[in-house]
Amino acid sequence: MNDHSETWKPRLGSEVIDLEFPRTNDMPVLDSHQPGYAYHLYRRHSDTLARQIGPTGRSSSSGVIYMKEHSGTHVDALCHQAEDLKFYGCADLAGSETPEGFLTGDATEIPIFNHPATLLDVGSLFADGEMPAGTLVGRAQLQQCVEEQQTPVRAGSVVFVRTGNGRYWGDSARYQRGPGIHPEASEWLGEQGVAAVGADNLAWDLPGYVDPDVGCDLPGHILLLVRRGIFIFENVSLEELARRKVFEFRLFAVPLKLVGATGSPVRPLAILNEG
């Protein structure tokens, strides 16, 4: 696992761009991760006021959240994917996988992300600013972005790939038909020694695409998460960064300490004006 975080404090006056999509009951979610999100207001002000002790009229409310770890903007834990019943850093899956979750490689072991980050705006290579639905981002397109943006991919950094699919977050059916990342592009990013990757699509890879060389679907998860310990962010909101042509920034993201979980919801923040 690449852990290149460092001690850092934001400079006074730094600007922050939020890279999390809002979580709603009807947001796009893979079928395998349904139901993705549900919030129910369980304790209501109108119910509690009558039972409140004292003359102040104070009342309280609270709710119940139900969600899968891999819905909405999130980051995968190392235990999320395995190859031949082994995931990165795990020699014996049988000794880690329990009914209460994983004993190793779970969400509590995902680091706090405090890294230099790069946006590769592949969508901008197309006339309408987005990749066509169902297509794959190749290595050559990533390298073209690096050259045209003059933003090299550095070891220890986090690389986000914008396809333009994020503009359809409010249209679940269309968002789910979005592009994916070709395994050759995943392999190239892995060769650069990045700490994590992310994209504005449902599953980093193209759901349903089976790669003949890796021999499975979601091949990028095997190449990055399983074989190299490189974390994967999914459903990342990248439109504002692209609109402003912010290609380099500081990423700050804090996963939740969900014991045993295979991933964590996260709110990635792009910190600007650090130069």
Tab-separated table of C-alpha atoms in Angstrom:
chain	number	residue	atom	x	y	z
A	1	MET	CA	0.000	0.000	0.000
A	2	ASN	CA	1.296	3.445	-0.917
A	3	ASP	CA	1.089	5.808	2.056
A	4	HIS	CA	2.510	9.150	0.995
A	5	SER	CA	0.465	11.419	3.253
A	6	GLU	CA	2.380	14.121	5.067
A	7	THR	CA	1.952	16.648	7.826
A	8	TRP	CA	0.261	19.673	6.318
A	9	LYS	CA	-1.911	22.576	7.352
A	10	PRO	CA	-3.940	24.672	4.904
A	11	ARG	CA	-2.748	28.195	4.360
A	12	LEU	CA	-5.003	30.942	5.688
A	13	GLY	CA	-7.338	31.957	2.870
A	14	SER	CA	-7.175	28.642	1.043
A	15	GLU	CA	-10.184	27.882	-1.136
A	16	VAL	CA	-12.004	24.565	-0.870
A	17	ILE	CA	-13.946	22.784	-3.626
A	18	ASP	CA	-16.236	20.000	-2.469
A	19	LEU	CA	-15.869	16.800	-4.523
A	20	GLU	CA	-18.734	14.842	-2.953
A	21	PHE	CA	-22.062	14.291	-4.664
A	22	PRO	CA	-25.185	14.788	-2.504
A	23	ARG	CA	-26.660	11.559	-1.128
A	24	THR	CA	-30.328	11.005	-1.927
A	25	ASN	CA	-32.723	8.079	-2.031
A	26	ASP	CA	-32.742	8.110	-5.842
A	27	MET	CA	-29.036	8.670	-6.529
A	28	PRO	CA	-27.255	6.339	-8.997
A	29	VAL	CA	-26.211	3.046	-7.399
A	30	LEU	CA	-24.954	-0.232	-8.838
A	31	ASP	CA	-27.497	-3.026	-8.554
A	32	SER	CA	-25.061	-4.987	-6.382
A	33	HIS	CA	-24.990	-2.096	-3.881
A	34	GLN	CA	-28.718	-1.501	-3.600
A	35	PRO	CA	-30.368	-0.153	-1.533
A	36	GLY	CA	-27.809	2.613	-1.681
A	37	TYR	CA	-29.149	5.243	0.675
A	38	ALA	CA	-32.234	5.870	2.757
A	39	TYR	CA	-32.853	8.432	5.489
A	40	HIS	CA	-35.871	8.322	7.755
A	41	LEU	CA	-36.737	10.977	10.311
A	42	TYR	CA	-37.422	8.754	13.288
A	43	ARG	CA	-37.676	11.210	16.188
A	44	ARG	CA	-39.706	14.329	15.348
A	45	HIS	CA	-40.026	17.717	17.011
A	46	SER	CA	-43.794	17.407	16.881
A	47	ASP	CA	-43.598	14.117	18.783
A	48	THR	CA	-41.083	15.115	21.446
A	49	LEU	CA	-42.321	18.581	22.417
A	50	ALA	CA	-45.302	17.225	24.341
A	51	ARG	CA	-43.027	14.995	26.414
A	52	GLN	CA	-40.339	17.621	27.106
A	53	ILE	CA	-39.630	18.429	30.757
A	54	GLY	CA	-39.471	22.128	31.590
A	55	PRO	CA	-41.031	25.357	30.365
A	56	THR	CA	-38.610	26.232	27.517
A	57	GLY	CA	-40.429	24.444	24.724
A	58	ARG	CA	-37.278	22.632	23.639
A	59	SER	CA	-37.728	19.650	21.310
A	60	SER	CA	-35.352	17.360	19.459
A	61	SER	CA	-35.241	15.285	16.304
A	62	SER	CA	-33.060	12.503	14.964
A	63	GLY	CA	-33.134	9.988	12.163
A	64	VAL	CA	-31.963	6.656	10.859
A	65	ILE	CA	-29.514	6.307	7.949
A	66	TYR	CA	-29.302	3.099	5.928
A	67	MET	CA	-26.704	2.846	3.198
A	68	LYS	CA	-24.216	0.537	1.544
A	69	GLU	CA	-20.539	1.473	1.904
A	70	HIS	CA	-20.142	1.585	-1.878
A	71	SER	CA	-22.964	3.991	-2.659
A	72	GLY	CA	-22.439	7.666	-3.352
A	73	THR	CA	-18.986	9.225	-3.140
A	74	HIS	CA	-16.819	6.641	-1.396
A	75	VAL	CA	-13.414	4.984	-1.242
A	76	ASP	CA	-12.773	1.239	-1.425
A	77	ALA	CA	-11.016	-0.572	1.401
A	78	LEU	CA	-8.355	-3.140	0.521
A	79	CYS	CA	-10.635	-6.031	1.521
A	80	HIS	CA	-13.275	-4.960	-1.012
A	81	GLN	CA	-11.846	-7.059	-3.861
A	82	ALA	CA	-9.856	-10.293	-3.883
A	83	GLU	CA	-8.077	-12.429	-6.464
A	84	ASP	CA	-7.964	-16.162	-5.817
A	85	LEU	CA	-9.338	-15.428	-2.336
A	86	LYS	CA	-6.522	-13.039	-1.429
A	87	PHE	CA	-6.568	-9.253	-1.235
A	88	TYR	CA	-3.659	-6.860	-0.868
A	89	GLY	CA	-1.803	-7.576	2.355
A	90	CYS	CA	-3.922	-10.648	3.108
A	91	ALA	CA	-2.311	-14.093	2.980
A	92	ASP	CA	-5.315	-16.016	4.304
A	93	LEU	CA	-8.802	-14.731	3.506
A	94	ALA	CA	-10.385	-17.390	5.707
A	95	GLY	CA	-8.702	-15.873	8.740
A	96	SER	CA	-9.947	-12.370	8.012
A	97	GLU	CA	-13.491	-12.694	6.681
A	98	THR	CA	-16.083	-12.938	9.470
A	99	PRO	CA	-19.858	-12.400	9.728
A	100	GLU	CA	-19.112	-9.075	11.448
A	101	GLY	CA	-16.794	-7.931	8.669
A	102	PHE	CA	-13.083	-8.097	7.993
A	103	LEU	CA	-10.395	-8.300	10.654
A	104	THR	CA	-7.756	-6.831	8.329
A	105	GLY	CA	-7.856	-4.517	5.339
A	106	ASP	CA	-11.133	-2.933	6.440
A	107	ALA	CA	-12.230	0.698	6.336
A	108	THR	CA	-10.381	1.518	9.562
A	109	GLU	CA	-7.134	0.892	7.672
A	110	ILE	CA	-7.918	3.357	4.876
A	111	PRO	CA	-5.615	6.327	5.516
A	112	ILE	CA	-6.549	9.954	5.866
A	113	PHE	CA	-5.803	11.362	2.412
A	114	ASN	CA	-3.617	14.440	2.578
A	115	HIS	CA	-1.927	14.293	-0.787
A	116	PRO	CA	-1.029	16.312	-3.849
A	117	ALA	CA	-3.636	15.565	-6.490
A	118	THR	CA	-4.054	15.870	-10.237
A	119	LEU	CA	-7.163	16.074	-12.403
A	120	LEU	CA	-6.841	14.507	-15.853
A	121	ASP	CA	-9.724	15.996	-17.811
A	122	VAL	CA	-10.287	13.331	-20.462
A	123	GLY	CA	-13.781	14.639	-21.139
A	124	SER	CA	-12.309	17.857	-22.514
A	125	LEU	CA	-10.697	15.894	-25.348
A	126	PHE	CA	-14.176	15.441	-26.854
A	127	ALA	CA	-16.169	18.113	-28.657
A	128	ASP	CA	-19.071	18.042	-26.217
A	129	GLY	CA	-16.832	17.899	-23.144
A	130	GLU	CA	-17.625	14.311	-22.211
A	131	MET	CA	-16.733	10.778	-23.198
A	132	PRO	CA	-19.511	8.837	-24.920
A	133	ALA	CA	-21.474	6.488	-22.698
A	134	GLY	CA	-20.157	2.944	-22.536
A	135	THR	CA	-16.641	3.764	-23.791
A	136	LEU	CA	-13.274	3.194	-22.118
A	137	VAL	CA	-10.591	5.724	-21.149
A	138	GLY	CA	-7.288	4.505	-22.567
A	139	ARG	CA	-3.684	5.054	-21.560
A	140	ALA	CA	-3.078	7.306	-24.554
A	141	GLN	CA	-5.874	9.650	-23.474
A	142	LEU	CA	-4.440	9.961	-19.977
A	143	GLN	CA	-1.015	10.683	-21.425
A	144	GLN	CA	-2.508	13.246	-23.799
A	145	CYS	CA	-4.059	15.067	-20.822
A	146	VAL	CA	-0.727	15.011	-18.994
A	147	GLU	CA	0.967	16.605	-22.001
A	148	GLU	CA	-1.695	19.184	-22.860
A	149	GLN	CA	-2.357	20.202	-19.254
A	150	GLN	CA	1.363	20.048	-18.374
A	151	THR	CA	0.472	18.128	-15.233
A	152	PRO	CA	2.741	15.118	-14.754
A	153	VAL	CA	1.490	12.181	-12.704
A	154	ARG	CA	3.757	11.894	-9.677
A	155	ALA	CA	4.388	8.990	-7.352
A	156	GLY	CA	2.463	9.332	-4.110
A	157	SER	CA	-0.208	11.566	-5.606
A	158	VAL	CA	-3.924	11.000	-6.126
A	159	VAL	CA	-5.151	11.101	-9.725
A	160	PHE	CA	-8.754	11.859	-10.633
A	161	VAL	CA	-10.016	11.132	-14.130
A	162	ARG	CA	-12.893	13.276	-15.367
A	163	THR	CA	-14.985	11.682	-18.088
A	164	GLY	CA	-17.788	14.252	-17.956
A	165	ASN	CA	-20.206	11.680	-16.578
A	166	GLY	CA	-20.643	13.665	-13.382
A	167	ARG	CA	-22.985	16.101	-15.092
A	168	TYR	CA	-25.603	13.319	-15.078
A	169	TRP	CA	-25.622	12.659	-11.335
A	170	GLY	CA	-29.240	13.831	-11.188
A	171	ASP	CA	-30.237	11.370	-13.937
A	172	SER	CA	-29.648	7.934	-12.437
A	173	ALA	CA	-30.306	5.887	-15.584
A	174	ARG	CA	-27.983	8.015	-17.741
A	175	TYR	CA	-25.248	8.220	-15.102
A	176	GLN	CA	-25.175	4.432	-14.819
A	177	ARG	CA	-24.537	4.162	-18.580
A	178	GLY	CA	-21.377	6.239	-18.261
A	179	PRO	CA	-17.822	5.415	-19.370
A	180	GLY	CA	-15.154	3.459	-17.530
A	181	ILE	CA	-11.393	3.224	-17.284
A	182	HIS	CA	-9.603	0.721	-19.514
A	183	PRO	CA	-7.295	-1.708	-17.672
A	184	GLU	CA	-4.328	-0.437	-19.686
A	185	ALA	CA	-4.959	3.014	-18.195
A	186	SER	CA	-5.251	1.508	-14.706
A	187	GLU	CA	-1.987	-0.365	-15.250
A	188	TRP	CA	-0.236	2.798	-16.394
A	189	LEU	CA	-1.400	4.732	-13.332
A	190	GLY	CA	-0.233	1.881	-11.148
A	191	GLU	CA	3.194	2.002	-12.780
A	192	GLN	CA	3.464	5.681	-11.803
A	193	GLY	CA	3.206	4.735	-8.117
A	194	VAL	CA	0.110	6.782	-7.312
A	195	ALA	CA	-1.465	6.483	-3.859
A	196	ALA	CA	-5.063	6.482	-5.085
A	197	VAL	CA	-7.219	7.085	-8.134
A	198	GLY	CA	-10.776	8.237	-8.646
A	199	ALA	CA	-13.322	9.097	-11.313
A	200	ASP	CA	-16.753	10.599	-11.913
A	201	ASN	CA	-18.369	7.267	-12.697
A	202	LEU	CA	-20.072	4.423	-10.921
A	203	ALA	CA	-17.314	1.862	-10.534
A	204	TRP	CA	-13.956	3.200	-11.904
A	205	ASP	CA	-14.105	0.322	-14.403
A	206	LEU	CA	-16.861	-0.058	-16.978
A	207	PRO	CA	-19.496	-2.337	-15.394
A	208	GLY	CA	-20.016	-5.460	-17.472
A	209	TYR	CA	-16.728	-5.204	-19.372
A	210	VAL	CA	-14.659	-8.400	-19.040
A	211	ASP	CA	-10.984	-7.946	-19.825
A	212	PRO	CA	-9.441	-10.925	-21.641
A	213	ASP	CA	-5.966	-10.364	-20.167
A	214	VAL	CA	-6.941	-9.933	-16.510
A	215	GLY	CA	-9.708	-12.475	-17.034
A	216	CYS	CA	-12.561	-10.843	-15.141
A	217	ASP	CA	-14.862	-7.872	-14.947
A	218	LEU	CA	-13.783	-4.777	-12.975
A	219	PRO	CA	-10.160	-5.461	-14.012
A	220	GLY	CA	-8.899	-2.117	-12.718
A	221	HIS	CA	-9.892	-3.150	-9.206
A	222	ILE	CA	-7.609	-6.168	-9.510
A	223	LEU	CA	-4.727	-4.237	-11.053
A	224	LEU	CA	-4.873	-1.336	-8.596
A	225	LEU	CA	-6.584	-2.331	-5.355
A	226	VAL	CA	-5.651	-6.013	-5.131
A	227	ARG	CA	-2.216	-6.199	-6.741
A	228	ARG	CA	-0.810	-2.809	-5.766
A	229	GLY	CA	-2.784	-1.584	-2.760
A	230	ILE	CA	-3.850	1.585	-4.584
A	231	PHE	CA	-7.127	2.943	-3.237
A	232	ILE	CA	-10.051	3.756	-5.541
A	233	PHE	CA	-12.485	6.658	-5.133
A	234	GLU	CA	-15.776	6.378	-7.013
A	235	ASN	CA	-18.594	8.830	-7.813
A	236	VAL	CA	-16.362	11.885	-7.422
A	237	SER	CA	-17.772	15.291	-8.392
A	238	LEU	CA	-15.214	16.811	-10.776
A	239	GLU	CA	-17.224	19.295	-12.842
A	240	GLU	CA	-16.267	22.405	-10.855
A	241	LEU	CA	-12.566	21.594	-11.026
A	242	ALA	CA	-12.826	21.099	-14.787
A	243	ARG	CA	-14.888	24.235	-15.313
A	244	ARG	CA	-12.200	26.298	-13.595
A	245	LYS	CA	-9.350	24.307	-15.165
A	246	VAL	CA	-7.936	23.389	-11.774
A	247	PHE	CA	-5.661	20.500	-12.650
A	248	GLU	CA	-3.406	20.434	-9.589
A	249	PHE	CA	-4.488	20.820	-5.967
A	250	ARG	CA	-4.198	19.340	-2.493
A	251	LEU	CA	-6.629	16.533	-1.688
A	252	PHE	CA	-7.930	16.151	1.854
A	253	ALA	CA	-10.374	13.319	2.582
A	254	VAL	CA	-11.216	11.486	5.786
A	255	PRO	CA	-12.801	8.011	5.611
A	256	LEU	CA	-14.986	6.896	8.506
A	257	LYS	CA	-13.709	4.328	11.006
A	258	LEU	CA	-16.242	1.677	10.052
A	259	VAL	CA	-14.947	-1.476	11.735
A	260	GLY	CA	-15.016	-4.476	9.412
A	261	ALA	CA	-16.398	-2.511	6.449
A	262	THR	CA	-15.268	-2.957	2.845
A	263	GLY	CA	-15.302	0.761	2.082
A	264	SER	CA	-16.304	4.126	3.447
A	265	PRO	CA	-18.386	7.100	2.389
A	266	VAL	CA	-16.080	10.068	2.103
A	267	ARG	CA	-16.143	13.791	1.397
A	268	PRO	CA	-13.068	14.616	-0.699
A	269	LEU	CA	-12.002	18.251	-0.610
A	270	ALA	CA	-9.799	19.995	-3.142
A	271	ILE	CA	-7.669	22.612	-1.369
A	272	LEU	CA	-6.593	25.460	-3.652
A	273	ASN	CA	-4.213	28.405	-3.350
A	274	GLU	CA	-1.501	26.437	-1.607
A	275	GLY	CA	1.342	27.709	-3.766
